[in-house]
Structures are given as structure tokens and as C-alpha cells.
PDB file of C-alpha atoms in Angstrom:
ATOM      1  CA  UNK A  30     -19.485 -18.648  68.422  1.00 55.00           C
ATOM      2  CA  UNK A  31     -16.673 -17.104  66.330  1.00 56.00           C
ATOM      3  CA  UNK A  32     -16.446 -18.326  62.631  1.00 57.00           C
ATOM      4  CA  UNK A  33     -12.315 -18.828  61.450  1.00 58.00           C
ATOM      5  CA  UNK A  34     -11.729 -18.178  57.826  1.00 58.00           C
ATOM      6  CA  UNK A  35      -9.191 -20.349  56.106  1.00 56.00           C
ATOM      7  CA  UNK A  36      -5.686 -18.315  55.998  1.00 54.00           C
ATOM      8  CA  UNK A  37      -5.538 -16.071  53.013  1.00 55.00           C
ATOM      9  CA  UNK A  38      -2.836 -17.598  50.981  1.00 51.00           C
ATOM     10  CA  UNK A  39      -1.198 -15.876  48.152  1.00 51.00           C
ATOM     11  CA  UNK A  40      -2.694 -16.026  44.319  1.00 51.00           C
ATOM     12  CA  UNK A  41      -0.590 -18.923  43.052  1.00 51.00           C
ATOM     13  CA  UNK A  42       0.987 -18.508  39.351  1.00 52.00           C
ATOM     14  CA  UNK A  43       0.201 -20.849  36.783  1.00 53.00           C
ATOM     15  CA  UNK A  44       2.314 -23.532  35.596  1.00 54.00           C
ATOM     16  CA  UNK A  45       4.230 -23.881  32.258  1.00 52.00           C
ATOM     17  CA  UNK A  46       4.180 -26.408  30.173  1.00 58.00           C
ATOM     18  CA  UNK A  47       7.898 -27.627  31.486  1.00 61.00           C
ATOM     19  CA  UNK A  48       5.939 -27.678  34.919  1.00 65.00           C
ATOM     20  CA  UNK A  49       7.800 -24.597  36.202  1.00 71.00           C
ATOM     21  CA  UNK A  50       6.049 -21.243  37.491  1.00 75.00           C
ATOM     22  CA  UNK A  51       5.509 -18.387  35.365  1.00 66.00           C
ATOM     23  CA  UNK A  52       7.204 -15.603  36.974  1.00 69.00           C
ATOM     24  CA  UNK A  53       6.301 -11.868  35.155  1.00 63.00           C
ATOM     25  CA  UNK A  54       9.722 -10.306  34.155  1.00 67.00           C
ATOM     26  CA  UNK A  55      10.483  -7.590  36.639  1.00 68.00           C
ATOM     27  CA  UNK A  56      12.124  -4.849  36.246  1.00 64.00           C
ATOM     28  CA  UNK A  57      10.808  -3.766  32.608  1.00 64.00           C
ATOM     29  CA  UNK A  58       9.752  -0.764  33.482  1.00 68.00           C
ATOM     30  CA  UNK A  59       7.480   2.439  31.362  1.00 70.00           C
ATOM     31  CA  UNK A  60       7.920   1.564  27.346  1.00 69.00           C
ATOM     32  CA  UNK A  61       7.176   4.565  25.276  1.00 70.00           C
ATOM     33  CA  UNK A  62       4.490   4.816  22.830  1.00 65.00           C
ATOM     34  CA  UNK A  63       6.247   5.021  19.596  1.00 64.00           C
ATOM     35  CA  UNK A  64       7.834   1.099  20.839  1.00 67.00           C
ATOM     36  CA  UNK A  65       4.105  -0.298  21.171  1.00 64.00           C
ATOM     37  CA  UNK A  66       2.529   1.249  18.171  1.00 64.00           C
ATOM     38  CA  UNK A  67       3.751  -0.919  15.284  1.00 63.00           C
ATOM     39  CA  UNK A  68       2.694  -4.088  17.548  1.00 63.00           C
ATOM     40  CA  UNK A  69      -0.696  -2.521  17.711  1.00 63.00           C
ATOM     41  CA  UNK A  70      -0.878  -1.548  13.875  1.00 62.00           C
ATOM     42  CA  UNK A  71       0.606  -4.996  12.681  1.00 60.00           C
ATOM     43  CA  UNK A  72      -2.538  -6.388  14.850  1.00 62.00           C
ATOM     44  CA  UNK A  73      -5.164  -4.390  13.259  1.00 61.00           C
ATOM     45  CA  UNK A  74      -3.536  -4.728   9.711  1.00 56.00           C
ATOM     46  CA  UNK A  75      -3.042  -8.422  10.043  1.00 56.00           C
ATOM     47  CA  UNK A  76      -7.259  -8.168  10.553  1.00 58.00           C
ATOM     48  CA  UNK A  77      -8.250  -6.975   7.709  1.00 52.00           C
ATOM     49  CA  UNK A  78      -5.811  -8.224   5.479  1.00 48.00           C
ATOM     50  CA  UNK A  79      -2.608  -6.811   5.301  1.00 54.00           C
ATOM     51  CA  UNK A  80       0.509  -9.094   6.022  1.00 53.00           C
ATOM     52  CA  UNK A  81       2.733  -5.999   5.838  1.00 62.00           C
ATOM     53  CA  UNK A  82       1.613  -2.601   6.998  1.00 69.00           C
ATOM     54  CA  UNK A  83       4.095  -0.846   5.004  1.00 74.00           C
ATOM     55  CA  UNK A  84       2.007  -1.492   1.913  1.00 82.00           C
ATOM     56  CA  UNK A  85      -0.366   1.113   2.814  1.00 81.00           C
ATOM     57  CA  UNK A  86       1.528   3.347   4.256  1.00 81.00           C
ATOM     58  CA  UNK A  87       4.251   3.155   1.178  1.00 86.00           C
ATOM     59  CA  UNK A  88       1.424   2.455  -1.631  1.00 90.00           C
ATOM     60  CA  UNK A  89       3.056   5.975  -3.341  1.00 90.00           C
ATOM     61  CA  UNK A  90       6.753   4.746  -3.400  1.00 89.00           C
ATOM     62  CA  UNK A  91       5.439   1.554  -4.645  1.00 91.00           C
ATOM     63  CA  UNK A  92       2.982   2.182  -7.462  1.00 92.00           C
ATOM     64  CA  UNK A  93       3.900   6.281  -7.797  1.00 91.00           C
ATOM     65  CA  UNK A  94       2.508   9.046  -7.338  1.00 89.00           C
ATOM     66  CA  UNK A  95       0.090   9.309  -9.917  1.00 90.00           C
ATOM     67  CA  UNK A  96      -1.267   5.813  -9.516  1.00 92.00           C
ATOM     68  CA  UNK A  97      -1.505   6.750  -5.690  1.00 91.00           C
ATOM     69  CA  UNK A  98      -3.622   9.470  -6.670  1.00 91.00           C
ATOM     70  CA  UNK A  99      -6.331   7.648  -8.290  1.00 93.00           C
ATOM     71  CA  UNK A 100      -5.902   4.092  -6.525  1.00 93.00           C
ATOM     72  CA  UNK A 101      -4.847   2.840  -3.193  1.00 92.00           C
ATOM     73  CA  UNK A 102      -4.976  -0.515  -1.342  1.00 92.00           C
ATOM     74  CA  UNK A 103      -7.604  -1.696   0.472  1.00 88.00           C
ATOM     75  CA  UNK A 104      -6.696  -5.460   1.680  1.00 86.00           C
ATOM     76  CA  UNK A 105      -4.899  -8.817   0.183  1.00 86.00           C
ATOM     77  CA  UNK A 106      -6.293 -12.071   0.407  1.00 86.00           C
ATOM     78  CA  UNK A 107      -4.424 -15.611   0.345  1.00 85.00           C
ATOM     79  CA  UNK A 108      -5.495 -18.713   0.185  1.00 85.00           C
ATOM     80  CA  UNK A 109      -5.825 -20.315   3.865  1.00 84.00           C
ATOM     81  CA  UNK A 110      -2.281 -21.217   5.248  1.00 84.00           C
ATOM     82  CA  UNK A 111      -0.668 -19.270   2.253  1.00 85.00           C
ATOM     83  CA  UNK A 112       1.380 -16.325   1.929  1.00 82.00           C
ATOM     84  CA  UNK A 113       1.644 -15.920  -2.121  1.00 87.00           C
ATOM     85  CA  UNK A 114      -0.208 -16.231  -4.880  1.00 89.00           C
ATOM     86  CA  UNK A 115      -2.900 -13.711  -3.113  1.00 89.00           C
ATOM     87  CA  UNK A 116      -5.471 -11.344  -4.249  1.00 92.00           C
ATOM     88  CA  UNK A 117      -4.781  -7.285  -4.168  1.00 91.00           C
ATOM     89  CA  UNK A 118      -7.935  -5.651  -3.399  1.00 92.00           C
ATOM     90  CA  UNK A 119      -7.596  -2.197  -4.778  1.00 93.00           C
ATOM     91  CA  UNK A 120      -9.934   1.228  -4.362  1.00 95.00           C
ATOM     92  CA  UNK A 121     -10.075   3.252  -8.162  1.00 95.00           C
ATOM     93  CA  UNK A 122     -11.400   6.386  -8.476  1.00 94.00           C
ATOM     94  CA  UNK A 123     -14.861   5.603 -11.047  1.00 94.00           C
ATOM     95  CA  UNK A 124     -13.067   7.576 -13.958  1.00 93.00           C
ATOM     96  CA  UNK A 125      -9.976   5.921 -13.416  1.00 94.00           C
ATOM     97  CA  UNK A 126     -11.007   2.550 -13.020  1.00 93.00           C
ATOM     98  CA  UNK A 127      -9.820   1.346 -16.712  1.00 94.00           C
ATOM     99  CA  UNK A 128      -6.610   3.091 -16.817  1.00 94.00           C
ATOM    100  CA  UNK A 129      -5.625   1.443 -13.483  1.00 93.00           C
ATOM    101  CA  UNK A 130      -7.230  -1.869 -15.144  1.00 93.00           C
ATOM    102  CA  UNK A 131      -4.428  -1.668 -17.963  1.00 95.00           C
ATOM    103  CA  UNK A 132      -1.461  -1.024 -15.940  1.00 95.00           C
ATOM    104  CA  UNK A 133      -2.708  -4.017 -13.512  1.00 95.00           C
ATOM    105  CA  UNK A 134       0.456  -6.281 -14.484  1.00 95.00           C
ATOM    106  CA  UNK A 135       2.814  -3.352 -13.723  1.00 95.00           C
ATOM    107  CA  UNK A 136       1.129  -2.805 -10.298  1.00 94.00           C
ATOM    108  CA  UNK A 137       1.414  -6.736  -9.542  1.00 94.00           C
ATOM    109  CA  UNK A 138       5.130  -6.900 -10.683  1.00 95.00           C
ATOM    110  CA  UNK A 139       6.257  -3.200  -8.097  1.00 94.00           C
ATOM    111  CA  UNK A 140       4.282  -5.158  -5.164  1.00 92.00           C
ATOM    112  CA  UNK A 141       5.679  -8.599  -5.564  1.00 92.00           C
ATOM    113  CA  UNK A 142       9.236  -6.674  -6.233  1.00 92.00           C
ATOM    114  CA  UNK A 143       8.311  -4.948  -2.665  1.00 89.00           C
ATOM    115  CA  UNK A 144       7.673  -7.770  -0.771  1.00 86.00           C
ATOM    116  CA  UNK A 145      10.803  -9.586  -2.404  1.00 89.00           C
ATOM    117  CA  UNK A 146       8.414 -12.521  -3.493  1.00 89.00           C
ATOM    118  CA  UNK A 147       5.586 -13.434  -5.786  1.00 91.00           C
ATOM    119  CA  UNK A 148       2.781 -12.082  -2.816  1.00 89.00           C
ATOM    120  CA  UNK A 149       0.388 -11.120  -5.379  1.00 91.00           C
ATOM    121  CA  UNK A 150      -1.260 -13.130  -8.554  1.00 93.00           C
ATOM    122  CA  UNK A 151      -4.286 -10.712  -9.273  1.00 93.00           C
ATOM    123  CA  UNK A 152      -5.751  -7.599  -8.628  1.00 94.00           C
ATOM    124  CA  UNK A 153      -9.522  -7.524  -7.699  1.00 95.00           C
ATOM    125  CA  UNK A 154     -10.572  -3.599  -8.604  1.00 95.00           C
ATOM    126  CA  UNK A 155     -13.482  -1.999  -6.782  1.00 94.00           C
ATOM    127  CA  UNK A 156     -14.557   1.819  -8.119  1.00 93.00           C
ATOM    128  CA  UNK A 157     -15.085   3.889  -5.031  1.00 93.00           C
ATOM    129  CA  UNK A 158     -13.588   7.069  -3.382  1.00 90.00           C
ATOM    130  CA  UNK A 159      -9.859   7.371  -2.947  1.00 87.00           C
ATOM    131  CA  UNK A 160      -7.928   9.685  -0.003  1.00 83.00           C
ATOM    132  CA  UNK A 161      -5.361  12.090  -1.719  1.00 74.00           C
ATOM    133  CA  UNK A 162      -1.892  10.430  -0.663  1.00 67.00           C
ATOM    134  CA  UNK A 163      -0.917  12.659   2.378  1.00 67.00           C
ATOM    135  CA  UNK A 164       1.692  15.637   1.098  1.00 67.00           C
ATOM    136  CA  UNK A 165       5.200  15.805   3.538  1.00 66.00           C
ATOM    137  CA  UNK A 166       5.377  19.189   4.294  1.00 66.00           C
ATOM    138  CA  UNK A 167       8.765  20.740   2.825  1.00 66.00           C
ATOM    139  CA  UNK A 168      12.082  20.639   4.793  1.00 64.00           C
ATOM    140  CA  UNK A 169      13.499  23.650   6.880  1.00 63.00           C
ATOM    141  CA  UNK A 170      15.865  25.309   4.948  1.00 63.00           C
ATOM    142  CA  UNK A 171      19.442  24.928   5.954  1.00 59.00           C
ATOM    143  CA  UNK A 172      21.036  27.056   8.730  1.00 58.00           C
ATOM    144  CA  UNK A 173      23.025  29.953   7.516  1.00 59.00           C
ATOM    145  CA  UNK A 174      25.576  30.083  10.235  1.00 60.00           C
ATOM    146  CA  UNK A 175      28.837  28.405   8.971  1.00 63.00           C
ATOM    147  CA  UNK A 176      30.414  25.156  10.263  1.00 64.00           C
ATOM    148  CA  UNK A 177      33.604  25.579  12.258  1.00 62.00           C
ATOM    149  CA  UNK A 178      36.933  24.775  10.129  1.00 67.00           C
ATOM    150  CA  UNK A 179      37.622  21.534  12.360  1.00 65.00           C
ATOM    151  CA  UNK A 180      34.582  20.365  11.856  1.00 65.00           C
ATOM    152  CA  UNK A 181      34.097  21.333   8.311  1.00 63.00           C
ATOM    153  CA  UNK A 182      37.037  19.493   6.859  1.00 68.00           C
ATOM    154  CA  UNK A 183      36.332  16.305   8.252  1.00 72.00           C
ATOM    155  CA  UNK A 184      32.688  16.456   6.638  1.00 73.00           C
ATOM    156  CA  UNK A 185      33.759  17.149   3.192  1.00 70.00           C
ATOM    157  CA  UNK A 186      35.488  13.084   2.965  1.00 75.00           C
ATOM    158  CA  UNK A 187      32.233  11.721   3.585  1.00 77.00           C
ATOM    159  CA  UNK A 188      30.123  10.244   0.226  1.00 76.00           C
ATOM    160  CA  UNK A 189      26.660  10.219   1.292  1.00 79.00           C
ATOM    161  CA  UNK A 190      25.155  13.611   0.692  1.00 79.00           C
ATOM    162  CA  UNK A 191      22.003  12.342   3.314  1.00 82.00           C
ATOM    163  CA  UNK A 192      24.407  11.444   5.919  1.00 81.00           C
ATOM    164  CA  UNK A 193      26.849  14.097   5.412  1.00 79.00           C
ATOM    165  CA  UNK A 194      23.645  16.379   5.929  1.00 81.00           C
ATOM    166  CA  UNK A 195      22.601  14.858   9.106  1.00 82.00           C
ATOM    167  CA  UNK A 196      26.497  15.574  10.412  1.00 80.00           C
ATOM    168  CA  UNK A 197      26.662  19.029   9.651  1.00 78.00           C
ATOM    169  CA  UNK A 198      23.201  19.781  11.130  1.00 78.00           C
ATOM    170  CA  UNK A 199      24.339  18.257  14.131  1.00 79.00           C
ATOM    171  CA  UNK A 200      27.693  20.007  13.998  1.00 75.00           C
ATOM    172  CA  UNK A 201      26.018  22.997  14.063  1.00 73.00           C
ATOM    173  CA  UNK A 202      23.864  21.943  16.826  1.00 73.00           C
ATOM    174  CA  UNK A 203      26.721  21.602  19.099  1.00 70.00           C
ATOM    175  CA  UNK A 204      28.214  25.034  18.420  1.00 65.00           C
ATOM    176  CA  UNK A 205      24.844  26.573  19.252  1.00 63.00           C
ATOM    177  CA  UNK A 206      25.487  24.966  22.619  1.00 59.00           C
ATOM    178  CA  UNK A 207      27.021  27.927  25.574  1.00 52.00           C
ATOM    179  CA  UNK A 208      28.858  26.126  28.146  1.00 55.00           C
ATOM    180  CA  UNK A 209      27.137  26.045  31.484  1.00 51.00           C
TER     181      UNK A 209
END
């Protein structure tokens, strides 16, 4: 006696809350890496106790170099459903420790003016071992090959040294180019 099986019937898609099916977007396609990693790093820093990633990875800008030297961030605390009034948690280098202890206001008022609100009430300070603040390495010199007169002119209106910078290098990019 042959057994039937029950037709094979495609996986059906759960339902929303409106009661309509959930359809995956198509269509989305390969994301690149550099678009996923500050979802992944906002994750992890979330867990242990950052609210904004940018604290750690900006502590020199923030606090300055020398203070970055000899201190650096290790998590913030709030209070359960709050976002101010929290706790810095910092690292201090043992000799340090109450030199970083007398500037403590100073480092409260640079992170509250960095977050753009009162984040931070106190600073909890714990003596341990401190990574040296990582060193940029120095910027390629300028090319020496000149800008073409067209070009050139137009550049020299422009205020912003930065930008004006970024123009000319790419300026000078394009005249490297040989026409195919």
C-alpha cells in the first residue's frame, strides 16, 4: 500500500500587527562594510555603557591631549530610563589619579558641552592602566606639480583653506588623468 504525503505547501510569512504579510524588501542588494559597522559598534557600546560611541573614540578632542594620556573612558551609567544626570566611569593612570581628581569639574563641563546636554553629574575614578591615545600618522606632503591656470584662478575665491585643499588635490588628480 502506497503512503500519500500531504502537498508541500510553501513556508507561510508571518502576520503584522495591521494583519497584513510581512514581505522582506527585495531588491536591497550587497551593503558594504563600512555602512554596517557603526550599527554593530553602537550595539556593543550601548552594552557596556556608552550612549554615544564617539566619546571614546573622541575622548582626546574632548578632554585633550594630555588628559587623554593619563585617563580615558571606560563606561557611563544613568539612572534606569534616564539619559542625564549619569555617572562617568573613568581609567587614571595610579600616579595620575589626583591630578585628574582636581580637574574632575572641567572634565564634566567638556563632556556635557559634547553631548550638548547635562549627560554627566559625577565622575567615578578607578586607578588602572591606560592605552596611549592612538597617534594619526602625518599627512602626504602636497604634490609639486602646479595647478593649471583655469583651474587655479577659480580656487583662489574660495575661503575655506580645508576645502580649498581638497579642490586642488582633486584638480590635480584630473590632470594626471591621459585620455583613453
Amino acid at each position: 500500500m502506497e503512503r500519500s504525503d500531504p502537498p508541500k505547501s510553501r513556508p507561510t510569512k508571518g502576520k503584522s500587527k495591521a494583519g497584513k504579510r510581512y514581505e522582506r524588501p527585495r531588491g536591497m542588494g550587497a551593503r558594504r562594510l563600512g555602512e554596517l559597522v557603526p550599527d554593530i559598534g553602537r550595539a556593543a557600546f550601548r552594552k557596556f555603557g556608552f550612549v554615544q560611541s564617539s566619546i571614546v573614540t573622541r575622548w582626546p578632542e574632548i578632554v585633550g591631549a594630555q588628559h587623554a594620556r593619563t585617563c580615558q573612558p571606560e563606561r557611563i551609567r544613568f539612572a534606569r530610563g534616564r539619559k542625564d544626570g549619569g555617572t562617568l566611569e573613568l581609567v587614571v593612570l595610579p600616579a595620575h589619579a589626583p591630578m585628574i581628581q582636581h580637574v574632575t569639574p572641567e572634565i564634566v563641563e567638556r563632556v556635557n558641552r559634547f553631548f550638548g546636554y547635562n549627560a554627566v553629574a559625577q565622575v567615578k575614578l578607578r586607578q588602572g592602566a591606560v592605552k596611549a591615545p592612538e597617534r594619526k600618522a602625518p599627512a602626504a606632503p602636497p604634490s609639486l606639480k602646479p595647478i593649471p591656470v583655469e583651474l587655479g584662478d577659480s580656487l583662489r575665491d574660495i575661503g575655506d583653506p580645508e576645502l580649498r585643499a581638497v579642490l586642488e588635490g582633486l584638480a590635480r588628480g584630473l590632470t594626471n588623468q591621459t585620455p583613453d
